[in-house]
C-alpha atoms as an extended CHARMM CRD file, in Angstrom:
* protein
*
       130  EXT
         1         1  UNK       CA             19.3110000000      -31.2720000000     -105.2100000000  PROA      1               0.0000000000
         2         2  UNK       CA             18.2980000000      -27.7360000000     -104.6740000000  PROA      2               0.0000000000
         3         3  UNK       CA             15.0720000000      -26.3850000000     -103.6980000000  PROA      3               0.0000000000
         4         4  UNK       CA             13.4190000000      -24.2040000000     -106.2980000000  PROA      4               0.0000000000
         5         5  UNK       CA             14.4930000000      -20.6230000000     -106.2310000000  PROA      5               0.0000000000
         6         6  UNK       CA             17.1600000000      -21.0600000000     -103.3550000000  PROA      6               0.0000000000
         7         7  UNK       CA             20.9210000000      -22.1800000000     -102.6390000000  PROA      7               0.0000000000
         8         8  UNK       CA             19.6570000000      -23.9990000000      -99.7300000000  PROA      8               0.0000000000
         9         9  UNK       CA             20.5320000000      -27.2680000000      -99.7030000000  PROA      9               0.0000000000
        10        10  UNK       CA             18.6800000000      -30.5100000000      -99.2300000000  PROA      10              0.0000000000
        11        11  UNK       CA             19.1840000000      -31.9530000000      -95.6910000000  PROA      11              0.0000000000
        12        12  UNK       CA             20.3320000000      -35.4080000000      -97.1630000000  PROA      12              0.0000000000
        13        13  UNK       CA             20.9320000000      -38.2340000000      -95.2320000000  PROA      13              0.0000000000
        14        14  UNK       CA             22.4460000000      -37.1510000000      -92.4930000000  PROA      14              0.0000000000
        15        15  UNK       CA             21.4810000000      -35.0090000000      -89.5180000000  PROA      15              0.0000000000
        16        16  UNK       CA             22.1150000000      -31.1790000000      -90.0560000000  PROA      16              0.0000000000
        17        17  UNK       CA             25.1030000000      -29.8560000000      -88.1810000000  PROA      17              0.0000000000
        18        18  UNK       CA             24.4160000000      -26.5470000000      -86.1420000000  PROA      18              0.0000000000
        19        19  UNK       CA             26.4850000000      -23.3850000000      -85.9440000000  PROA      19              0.0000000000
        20        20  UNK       CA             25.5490000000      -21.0620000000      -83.2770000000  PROA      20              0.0000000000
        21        21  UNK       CA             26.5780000000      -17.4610000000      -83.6570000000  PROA      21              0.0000000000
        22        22  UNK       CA             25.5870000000      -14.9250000000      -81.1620000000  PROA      22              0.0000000000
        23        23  UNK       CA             22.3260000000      -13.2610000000      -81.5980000000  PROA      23              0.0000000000
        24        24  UNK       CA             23.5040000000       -9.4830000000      -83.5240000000  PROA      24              0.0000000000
        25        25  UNK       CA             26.0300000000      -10.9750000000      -85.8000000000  PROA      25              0.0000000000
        26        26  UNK       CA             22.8540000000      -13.9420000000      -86.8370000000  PROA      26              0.0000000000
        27        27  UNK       CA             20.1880000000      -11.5010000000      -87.3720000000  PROA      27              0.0000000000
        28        28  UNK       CA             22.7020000000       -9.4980000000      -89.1850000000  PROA      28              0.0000000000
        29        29  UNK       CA             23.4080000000      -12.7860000000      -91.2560000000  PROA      29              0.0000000000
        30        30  UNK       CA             20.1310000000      -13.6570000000      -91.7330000000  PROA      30              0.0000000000
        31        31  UNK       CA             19.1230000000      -10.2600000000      -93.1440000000  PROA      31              0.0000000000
        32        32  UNK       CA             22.0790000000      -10.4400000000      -95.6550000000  PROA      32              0.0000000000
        33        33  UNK       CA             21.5480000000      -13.6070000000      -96.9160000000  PROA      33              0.0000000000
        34        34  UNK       CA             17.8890000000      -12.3340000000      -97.4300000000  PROA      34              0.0000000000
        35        35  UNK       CA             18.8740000000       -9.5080000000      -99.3330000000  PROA      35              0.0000000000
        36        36  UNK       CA             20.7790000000      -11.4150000000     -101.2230000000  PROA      36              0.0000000000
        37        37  UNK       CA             18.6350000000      -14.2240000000     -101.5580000000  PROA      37              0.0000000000
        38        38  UNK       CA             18.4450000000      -13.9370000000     -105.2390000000  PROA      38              0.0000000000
        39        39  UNK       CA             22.0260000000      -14.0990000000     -106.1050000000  PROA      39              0.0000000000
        40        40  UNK       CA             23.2450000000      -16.1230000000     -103.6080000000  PROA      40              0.0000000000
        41        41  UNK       CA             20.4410000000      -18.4160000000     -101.8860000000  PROA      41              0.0000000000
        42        42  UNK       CA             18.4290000000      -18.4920000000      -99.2220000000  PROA      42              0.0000000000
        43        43  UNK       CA             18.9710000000      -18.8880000000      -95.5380000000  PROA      43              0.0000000000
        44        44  UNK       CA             17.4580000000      -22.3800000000      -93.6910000000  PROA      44              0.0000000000
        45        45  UNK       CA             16.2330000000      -22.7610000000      -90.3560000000  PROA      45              0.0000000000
        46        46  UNK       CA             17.4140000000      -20.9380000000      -87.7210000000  PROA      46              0.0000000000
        47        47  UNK       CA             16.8690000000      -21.5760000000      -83.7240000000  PROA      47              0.0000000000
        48        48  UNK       CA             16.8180000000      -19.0350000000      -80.9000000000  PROA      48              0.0000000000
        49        49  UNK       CA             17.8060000000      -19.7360000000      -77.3070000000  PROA      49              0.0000000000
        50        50  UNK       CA             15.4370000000      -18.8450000000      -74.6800000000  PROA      50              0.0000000000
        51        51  UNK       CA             17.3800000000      -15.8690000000      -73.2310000000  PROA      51              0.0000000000
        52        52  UNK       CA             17.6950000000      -14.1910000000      -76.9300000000  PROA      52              0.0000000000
        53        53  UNK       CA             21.6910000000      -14.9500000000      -76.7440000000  PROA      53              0.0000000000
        54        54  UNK       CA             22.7990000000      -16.9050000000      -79.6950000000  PROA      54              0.0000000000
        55        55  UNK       CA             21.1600000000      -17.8520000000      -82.7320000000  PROA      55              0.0000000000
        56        56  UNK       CA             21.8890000000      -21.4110000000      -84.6980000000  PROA      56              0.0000000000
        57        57  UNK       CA             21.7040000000      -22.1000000000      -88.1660000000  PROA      57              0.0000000000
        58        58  UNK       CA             21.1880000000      -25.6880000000      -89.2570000000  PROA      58              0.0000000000
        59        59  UNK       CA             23.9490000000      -26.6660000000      -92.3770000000  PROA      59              0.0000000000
        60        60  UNK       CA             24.8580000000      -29.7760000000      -93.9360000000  PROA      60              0.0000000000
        61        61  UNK       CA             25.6690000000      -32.6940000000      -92.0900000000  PROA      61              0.0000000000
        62        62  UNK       CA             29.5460000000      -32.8770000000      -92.1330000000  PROA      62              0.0000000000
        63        63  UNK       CA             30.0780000000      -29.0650000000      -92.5650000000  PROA      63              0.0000000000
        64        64  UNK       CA             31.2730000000      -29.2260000000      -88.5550000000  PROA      64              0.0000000000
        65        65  UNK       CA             34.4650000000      -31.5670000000      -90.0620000000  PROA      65              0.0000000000
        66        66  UNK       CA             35.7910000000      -28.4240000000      -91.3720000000  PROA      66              0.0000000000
        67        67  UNK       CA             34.0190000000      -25.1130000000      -89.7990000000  PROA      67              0.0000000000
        68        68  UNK       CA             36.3990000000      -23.0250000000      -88.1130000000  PROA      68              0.0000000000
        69        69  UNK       CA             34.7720000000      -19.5330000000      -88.1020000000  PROA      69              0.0000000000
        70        70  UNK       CA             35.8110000000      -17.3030000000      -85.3440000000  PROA      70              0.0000000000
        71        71  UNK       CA             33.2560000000      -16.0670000000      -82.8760000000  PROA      71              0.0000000000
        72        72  UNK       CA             31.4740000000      -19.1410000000      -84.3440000000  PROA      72              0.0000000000
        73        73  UNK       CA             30.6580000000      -22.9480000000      -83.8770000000  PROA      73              0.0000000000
        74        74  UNK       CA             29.6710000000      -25.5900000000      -85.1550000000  PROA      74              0.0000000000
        75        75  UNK       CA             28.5000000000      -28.6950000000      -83.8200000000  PROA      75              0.0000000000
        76        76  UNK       CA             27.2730000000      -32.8540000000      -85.2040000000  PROA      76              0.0000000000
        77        77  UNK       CA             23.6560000000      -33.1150000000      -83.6680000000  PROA      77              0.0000000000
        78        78  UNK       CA             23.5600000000      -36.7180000000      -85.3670000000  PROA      78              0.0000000000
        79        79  UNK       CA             19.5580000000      -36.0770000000      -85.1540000000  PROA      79              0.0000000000
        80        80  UNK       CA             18.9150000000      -35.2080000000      -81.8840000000  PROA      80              0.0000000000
        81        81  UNK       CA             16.3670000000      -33.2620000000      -81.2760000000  PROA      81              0.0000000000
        82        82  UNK       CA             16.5520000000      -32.0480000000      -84.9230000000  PROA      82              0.0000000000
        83        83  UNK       CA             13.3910000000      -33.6760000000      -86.9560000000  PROA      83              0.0000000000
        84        84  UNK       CA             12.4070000000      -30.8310000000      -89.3850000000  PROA      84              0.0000000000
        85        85  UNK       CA              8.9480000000      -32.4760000000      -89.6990000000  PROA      85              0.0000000000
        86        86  UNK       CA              8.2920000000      -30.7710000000      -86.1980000000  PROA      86              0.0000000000
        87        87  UNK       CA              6.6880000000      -27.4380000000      -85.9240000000  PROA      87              0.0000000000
        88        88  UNK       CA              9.0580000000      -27.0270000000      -82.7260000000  PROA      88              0.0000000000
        89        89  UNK       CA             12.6780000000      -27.8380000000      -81.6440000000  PROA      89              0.0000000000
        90        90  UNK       CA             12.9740000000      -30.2570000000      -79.1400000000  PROA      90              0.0000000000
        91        91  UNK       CA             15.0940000000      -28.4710000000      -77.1200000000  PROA      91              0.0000000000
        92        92  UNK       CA             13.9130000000      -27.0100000000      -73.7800000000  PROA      92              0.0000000000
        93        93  UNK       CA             14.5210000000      -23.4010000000      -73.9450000000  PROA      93              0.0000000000
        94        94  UNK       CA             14.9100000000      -22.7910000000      -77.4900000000  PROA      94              0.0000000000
        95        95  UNK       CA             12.3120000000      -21.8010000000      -80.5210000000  PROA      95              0.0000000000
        96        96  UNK       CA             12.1760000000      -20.9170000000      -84.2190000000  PROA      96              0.0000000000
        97        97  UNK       CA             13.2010000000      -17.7550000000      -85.4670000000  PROA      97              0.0000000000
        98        98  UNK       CA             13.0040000000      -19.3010000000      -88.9700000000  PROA      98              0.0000000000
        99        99  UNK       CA             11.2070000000      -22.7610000000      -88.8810000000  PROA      99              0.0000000000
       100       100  UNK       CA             11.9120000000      -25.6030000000      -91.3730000000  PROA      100             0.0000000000
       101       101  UNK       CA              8.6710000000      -25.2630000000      -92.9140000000  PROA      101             0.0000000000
       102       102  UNK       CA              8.9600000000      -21.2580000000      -93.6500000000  PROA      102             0.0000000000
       103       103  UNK       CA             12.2380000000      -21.7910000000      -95.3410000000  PROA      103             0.0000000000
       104       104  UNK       CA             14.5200000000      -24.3350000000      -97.2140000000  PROA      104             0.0000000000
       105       105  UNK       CA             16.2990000000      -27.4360000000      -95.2110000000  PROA      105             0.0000000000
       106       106  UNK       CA             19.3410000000      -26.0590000000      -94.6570000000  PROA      106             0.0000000000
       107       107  UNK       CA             21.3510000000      -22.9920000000      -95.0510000000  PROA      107             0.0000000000
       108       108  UNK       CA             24.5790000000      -23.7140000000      -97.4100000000  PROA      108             0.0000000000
       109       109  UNK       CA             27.8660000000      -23.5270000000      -95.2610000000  PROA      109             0.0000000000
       110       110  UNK       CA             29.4250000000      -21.3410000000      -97.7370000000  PROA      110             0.0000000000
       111       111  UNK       CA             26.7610000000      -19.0600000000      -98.2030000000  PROA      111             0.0000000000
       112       112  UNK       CA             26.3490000000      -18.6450000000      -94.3360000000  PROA      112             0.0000000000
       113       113  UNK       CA             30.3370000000      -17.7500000000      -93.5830000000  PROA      113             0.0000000000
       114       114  UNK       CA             30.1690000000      -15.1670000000      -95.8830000000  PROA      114             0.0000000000
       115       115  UNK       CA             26.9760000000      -13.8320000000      -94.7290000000  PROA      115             0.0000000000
       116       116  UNK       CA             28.7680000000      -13.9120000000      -91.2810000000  PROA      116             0.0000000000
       117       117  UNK       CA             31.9560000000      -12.0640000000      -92.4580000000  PROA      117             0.0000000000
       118       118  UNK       CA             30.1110000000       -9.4440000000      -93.8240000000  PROA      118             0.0000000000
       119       119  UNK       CA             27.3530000000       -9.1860000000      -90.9060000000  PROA      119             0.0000000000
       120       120  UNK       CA             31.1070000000       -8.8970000000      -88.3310000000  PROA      120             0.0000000000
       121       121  UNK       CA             32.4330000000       -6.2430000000      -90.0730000000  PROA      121             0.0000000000
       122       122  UNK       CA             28.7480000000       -4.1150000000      -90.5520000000  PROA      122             0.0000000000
       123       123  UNK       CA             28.9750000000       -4.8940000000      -86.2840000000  PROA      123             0.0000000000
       124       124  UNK       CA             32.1430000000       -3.8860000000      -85.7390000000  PROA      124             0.0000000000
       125       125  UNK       CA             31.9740000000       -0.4850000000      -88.3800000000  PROA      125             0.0000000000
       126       126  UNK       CA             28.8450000000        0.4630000000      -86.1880000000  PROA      126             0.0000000000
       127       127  UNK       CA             30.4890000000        0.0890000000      -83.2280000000  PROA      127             0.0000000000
       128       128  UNK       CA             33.2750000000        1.8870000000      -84.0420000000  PROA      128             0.0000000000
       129       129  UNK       CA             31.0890000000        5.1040000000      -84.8700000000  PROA      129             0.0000000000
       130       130  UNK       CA             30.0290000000        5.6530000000      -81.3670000000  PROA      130             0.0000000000
């Protein structure tokens, strides 16, 4: 079931899996799948570590089974620390950049690698013009 006006997907029965990118190529993600919200979905919650490093999206349970992104993982939290109905994450050093209840359950896995793709090569191009 999909939440009105988005491609995220409902979080199911099982506990999201988490893919943790580092921090430019998520925020570059995360403003892509924005921009493309319309056509494509929207983007779920996303955690920040403490330091600013990495960013982590919350997907489907069982998307880790078959994610193999480069630059990119994804991991089973089989529920720990991950109850949406909290305002924070129950990690120590970690927050919100996108909580649960300001977006949709969970970003869709598909959606996401794309979004990731596109947000490497935008890096990369940039980098290259220096």
């Amino acid at each position: 079931m999909e939440s009105a006006g988005t491609n995220t997907q409902p979080l199911g029965c099982g506990a999201p899996d988490l893919v943790t990118v580092p921090a430019r190529q998520g925020l570059e993600a995360v403003d892509i799948i924005r921009r493309a919200a319309s056509r494509a979905g929207g983007v779920g919650p996303v955690l920040h570590d403490g330091a600013g490093a990495t960013l982590g999206f919350l997907v489907p349970a069982g998307t880790a089974d078959a994610w193999d992104l480069p630059g990119s993982a994804c991991t089973q939290t089989d529920g720990r620390g991950m109850r949406l109905g909290d305002v924070l994450p129950a990690a120590g050093d970690s927050g919100w950049l996108l909580p649960p209840d300001a977006v949709g359950e969970v970003t869709d896995p598909e959606v996401l690698r794309a979004a990731l793709g596109e947000a490497a090569r935008l890096i990369e191009a940039a980098d290259n013009c220096r």
